[in-house]
Amino acid sequence: MIGLFKQWRRQKALDRVQVSDAQWAEVEARLPFLGHLNADERQRLRVLAREFLADKEWSGAQGLALTPSIQISIALQACLLVLNLGLDHYRGWVGIVVYPGDFVIPRSVIDEDGVVHEYDDPVLGEAWEGGPVLISWFDDPDDAEGVNVVIHEFAHKLDMANGAVDGIPGLPDDMPRPAWIAAFEPAYDDFCRRVDDGEETVLDPYGAEHPAEFFAVLSEAFFETPVALRDDYPAVYEQLRCFYRQDPLTRPAR
Ligand SMILES: [Zn+2]
């Protein structure tokens, strides 16, 4: 009985989400990395994004008025990651909180002398384990300084799905963990050295902060600048290709 009720409620939520072809197309046109999907992939992405829009609880923070365009844009980008993995990867939490531009999270740390330091941490987004995803929204993507906040935070969600936030998401049976580590570990060490040396990198230097950030930053690059990622770290590209079960490099117009 409960199962049926749940199913009915879900169908009702889904019925409420009506997006016209023109609305999809308008939002997709502002996401150039979707332009490379073929017709079948694009259709599947819309189906997933509509379910995602219905499943999640959306709220705007700090006075941001959530518009359908903003929600559709976030849904399309979040679902791009799981296009061939399925929405189950985003189950177990519902909240999506959208901020106007970057925002500040109050933090406190206790140092070795037991003194608590409170400070404000300006961030572009945050993903909480088992909790909501916080995202800053920029009307002009150029204001986000080359960062794809949505792909970044949802990559963290995939990383968290198997417990530790360590840059290793839940791998399918056909992807051995040692092979993942053998690709990512030397790439991370190399990237940290390059960033320390002050080298200009195509990849966001924020990836040198922690292996989990490296995975999130490389996921952004995988979808947005796959050529640069493949050239810098081919073994990592290969692991991400197997994990996401898609190959942005083979799409037309790359
Ligand atoms: Zn991050």
Coordinates of C-alpha atoms and ligand atoms in Angstrom, one line a residue:
M1 CA 0.0 0.0 0.0
I2 CA 2.8 2.4 1.0
G3 CA 4.7 1.6 -2.2
L4 CA 1.6 2.4 -4.3
F5 CA 1.1 5.7 -2.4
K6 CA 4.7 6.7 -2.9
Q7 CA 4.4 5.9 -6.6
W8 CA 1.2 8.0 -6.9
R9 CA 2.8 10.9 -5.1
R10 CA 5.8 10.7 -7.3
Q11 CA 3.7 10.6 -10.4
K12 CA 1.8 13.7 -9.2
A13 CA 5.1 15.6 -8.6
L14 CA 6.2 14.6 -12.0
D15 CA 3.0 15.7 -13.6
R16 CA 3.5 19.2 -12.1
V17 CA 6.8 19.6 -13.9
Q18 CA 6.0 20.6 -17.4
V19 CA 8.8 22.0 -19.5
S20 CA 8.2 22.9 -23.1
D21 CA 10.6 22.1 -25.9
A22 CA 11.3 25.8 -26.3
Q23 CA 12.2 26.1 -22.6
W24 CA 14.6 23.1 -22.7
A25 CA 16.2 24.5 -25.9
E26 CA 16.6 28.0 -24.5
V27 CA 18.4 26.7 -21.4
E28 CA 20.5 24.1 -23.2
A29 CA 21.8 26.8 -25.6
R30 CA 23.5 28.5 -22.6
L31 CA 25.3 25.3 -21.7
P32 CA 27.7 24.8 -24.6
F33 CA 29.0 21.4 -23.3
L34 CA 25.6 19.9 -23.9
G35 CA 25.7 20.9 -27.5
H36 CA 27.8 17.8 -28.1
L37 CA 25.2 15.3 -27.0
N38 CA 23.5 13.4 -29.8
A39 CA 19.7 13.5 -30.2
D40 CA 19.2 10.3 -28.2
E41 CA 21.4 11.5 -25.3
R42 CA 19.8 14.9 -25.3
Q43 CA 16.3 13.3 -25.0
R44 CA 17.4 11.0 -22.2
L45 CA 19.0 13.9 -20.4
R46 CA 15.7 15.8 -20.5
V47 CA 13.8 12.8 -19.1
L48 CA 16.2 12.5 -16.2
A49 CA 16.3 16.3 -15.6
R50 CA 12.5 16.4 -15.4
E51 CA 12.4 13.6 -12.8
F52 CA 15.2 15.3 -10.9
L53 CA 13.2 18.6 -10.9
A54 CA 10.2 16.7 -9.4
D55 CA 12.3 14.7 -6.9
K56 CA 14.2 17.5 -5.3
E57 CA 13.1 20.3 -2.9
W58 CA 14.2 23.6 -4.3
S59 CA 14.7 26.8 -2.4
G60 CA 16.3 30.2 -3.1
A61 CA 18.4 31.8 -0.4
Q62 CA 19.3 35.4 0.4
G63 CA 16.5 36.7 -1.7
L64 CA 17.2 34.8 -4.8
A65 CA 13.9 34.2 -6.8
L66 CA 14.2 30.7 -8.2
T67 CA 13.0 30.7 -11.8
P68 CA 12.2 27.7 -14.0
S69 CA 15.3 28.5 -16.1
I70 CA 17.6 28.3 -13.1
Q71 CA 16.1 25.0 -12.0
I72 CA 16.2 23.5 -15.4
S73 CA 19.8 24.6 -15.9
I74 CA 20.9 23.1 -12.6
A75 CA 18.9 19.9 -13.3
L76 CA 20.4 19.4 -16.8
Q77 CA 24.0 19.9 -15.5
A78 CA 23.5 17.6 -12.4
C79 CA 21.9 14.9 -14.6
L80 CA 24.7 15.1 -17.2
L81 CA 27.0 13.4 -14.7
V82 CA 24.5 10.5 -14.2
L83 CA 23.2 10.3 -17.8
N84 CA 24.4 6.7 -18.1
L85 CA 24.5 5.9 -14.4
G86 CA 20.9 6.6 -13.4
L87 CA 19.2 9.0 -10.9
D88 CA 19.6 6.4 -8.0
H89 CA 23.0 8.0 -7.6
Y90 CA 21.3 11.1 -6.2
R91 CA 18.8 9.3 -3.9
G92 CA 18.8 9.7 -0.1
W93 CA 18.6 13.5 0.1
V94 CA 16.4 16.1 -1.4
G95 CA 17.4 19.7 -0.8
I96 CA 18.9 22.1 -3.3
V97 CA 19.5 25.6 -2.1
V98 CA 20.5 28.2 -4.6
Y99 CA 22.3 31.4 -3.7
P100 CA 22.7 34.6 -5.7
G101 CA 26.5 34.6 -6.5
D102 CA 29.1 33.4 -4.0
F103 CA 28.1 33.2 -0.4
V104 CA 29.6 32.9 3.0
I105 CA 29.5 29.9 5.4
P106 CA 30.3 30.6 9.0
R107 CA 32.9 28.1 10.3
S108 CA 34.7 27.4 13.5
V109 CA 37.9 25.4 14.1
I110 CA 39.6 24.5 17.4
D111 CA 43.3 24.9 17.4
E112 CA 45.9 22.8 19.3
D113 CA 45.5 25.2 22.3
G114 CA 41.8 24.5 22.5
V115 CA 41.0 28.0 21.2
V116 CA 37.9 28.2 18.9
H117 CA 38.4 30.4 15.9
E118 CA 35.3 31.6 14.1
Y119 CA 35.6 32.8 10.5
D120 CA 33.6 33.3 7.4
D121 CA 34.4 31.1 4.4
P122 CA 33.4 32.5 1.1
V123 CA 32.3 29.6 -1.2
L124 CA 30.7 28.9 -4.5
G125 CA 28.9 25.8 -3.3
E126 CA 28.9 23.0 -0.8
A127 CA 27.6 19.4 -0.8
W128 CA 26.6 17.9 2.6
E129 CA 26.7 14.2 3.1
G130 CA 23.2 12.9 3.2
G131 CA 22.0 16.6 3.1
P132 CA 21.4 19.4 0.7
V133 CA 23.5 20.8 -2.1
L134 CA 24.3 24.5 -1.9
I135 CA 24.9 26.2 -5.1
S136 CA 25.7 29.8 -6.2
W137 CA 23.9 30.9 -9.3
F138 CA 25.5 33.3 -11.7
D139 CA 23.3 34.8 -14.5
D140 CA 26.5 35.3 -16.5
P141 CA 28.6 32.1 -16.3
D142 CA 31.7 34.2 -16.9
D143 CA 31.3 35.6 -13.4
A144 CA 31.9 32.1 -12.0
E145 CA 35.6 32.4 -13.0
G146 CA 35.8 29.3 -15.2
V147 CA 34.3 27.1 -12.5
N148 CA 31.3 24.9 -13.1
V149 CA 29.7 25.0 -9.7
V150 CA 27.0 22.5 -10.5
I151 CA 29.2 19.8 -11.9
H152 CA 31.6 20.4 -9.1
E153 CA 29.2 19.9 -6.3
F154 CA 27.4 17.0 -7.8
A155 CA 30.7 15.2 -8.4
H156 CA 31.2 15.6 -4.6
K157 CA 27.8 14.0 -4.1
L158 CA 29.0 11.0 -6.2
D159 CA 32.2 10.9 -4.1
M160 CA 30.2 10.9 -0.9
A161 CA 27.8 8.2 -1.9
N162 CA 30.2 5.5 -0.8
G163 CA 31.1 7.1 2.5
A164 CA 34.5 8.8 2.6
V165 CA 35.0 12.1 0.8
D166 CA 38.3 11.0 -0.6
G167 CA 38.1 11.6 -4.4
I168 CA 37.1 7.9 -5.0
P169 CA 33.4 7.5 -5.8
G170 CA 31.6 4.2 -5.6
L171 CA 33.2 2.3 -8.4
P172 CA 31.3 -0.4 -10.4
D173 CA 32.5 -4.0 -10.2
D174 CA 34.3 -3.7 -13.5
M175 CA 36.5 -0.8 -12.3
P176 CA 39.1 -2.0 -9.8
R177 CA 39.9 0.5 -7.1
P178 CA 43.7 0.0 -7.4
A179 CA 43.6 1.1 -11.1
W180 CA 41.7 4.3 -10.1
I181 CA 44.3 5.1 -7.4
A182 CA 47.2 4.3 -9.8
A183 CA 45.8 6.9 -12.3
F184 CA 44.7 9.6 -9.8
E185 CA 47.5 9.5 -7.2
P186 CA 50.4 10.4 -9.5
A187 CA 48.3 12.9 -11.4
Y188 CA 47.3 14.6 -8.1
D189 CA 51.0 14.7 -7.0
D190 CA 52.0 16.2 -10.3
F191 CA 49.2 18.7 -10.3
C192 CA 50.1 19.9 -6.7
R193 CA 53.7 20.3 -7.8
R194 CA 52.7 22.4 -10.8
V195 CA 50.4 24.6 -8.8
D196 CA 53.1 25.0 -6.1
D197 CA 55.6 26.0 -8.8
G198 CA 53.2 28.8 -9.8
E199 CA 52.5 27.2 -13.2
E200 CA 49.5 28.4 -15.2
T201 CA 47.2 25.4 -15.5
V202 CA 44.1 24.9 -17.6
L203 CA 42.7 22.9 -14.7
D204 CA 41.4 24.9 -11.8
P205 CA 44.3 25.1 -9.3
Y206 CA 41.7 24.6 -6.5
G207 CA 42.0 21.0 -7.4
A208 CA 45.3 20.9 -5.5
E209 CA 43.5 21.5 -2.2
H210 CA 42.6 17.9 -1.5
P211 CA 42.1 14.7 -3.5
A212 CA 38.3 15.2 -3.2
E213 CA 38.6 18.6 -4.8
F214 CA 40.8 17.1 -7.5
F215 CA 38.1 14.6 -8.4
A216 CA 35.5 17.4 -8.5
V217 CA 37.6 19.8 -10.6
L218 CA 38.6 17.0 -13.0
S219 CA 34.9 16.1 -13.4
E220 CA 34.3 19.7 -14.5
A221 CA 37.1 19.4 -17.0
F222 CA 36.0 16.0 -18.2
F223 CA 32.7 17.5 -19.4
E224 CA 33.8 21.1 -20.3
T225 CA 37.4 20.9 -21.5
P226 CA 38.0 17.1 -22.2
V227 CA 40.9 17.8 -24.6
A228 CA 42.9 19.6 -22.1
L229 CA 42.3 16.9 -19.5
R230 CA 43.2 14.1 -21.8
D231 CA 46.4 15.9 -22.8
D232 CA 47.4 16.5 -19.2
Y233 CA 46.3 13.3 -17.5
P234 CA 45.3 10.6 -20.1
A235 CA 45.1 7.8 -17.5
V236 CA 42.7 9.9 -15.4
Y237 CA 40.6 10.7 -18.4
E238 CA 40.3 7.0 -19.1
Q239 CA 39.1 6.3 -15.5
L240 CA 36.5 9.1 -15.7
R241 CA 35.4 7.8 -19.1
C242 CA 34.8 4.4 -17.6
F243 CA 33.2 5.8 -14.5
Y244 CA 30.8 8.2 -16.1
R245 CA 30.2 5.7 -19.0
Q246 CA 30.4 8.5 -21.6
D247 CA 33.2 10.0 -23.7
P248 CA 32.9 13.7 -24.3
L249 CA 35.9 13.5 -26.7
T250 CA 34.2 11.3 -29.3
R251 CA 31.3 13.7 -29.6
P252 CA 31.0 15.8 -32.7
A253 CA 32.5 19.3 -32.8
R254 CA 35.2 18.5 -30.3
Ligands
ZN1 ZN 34.7 21.3 -3.8

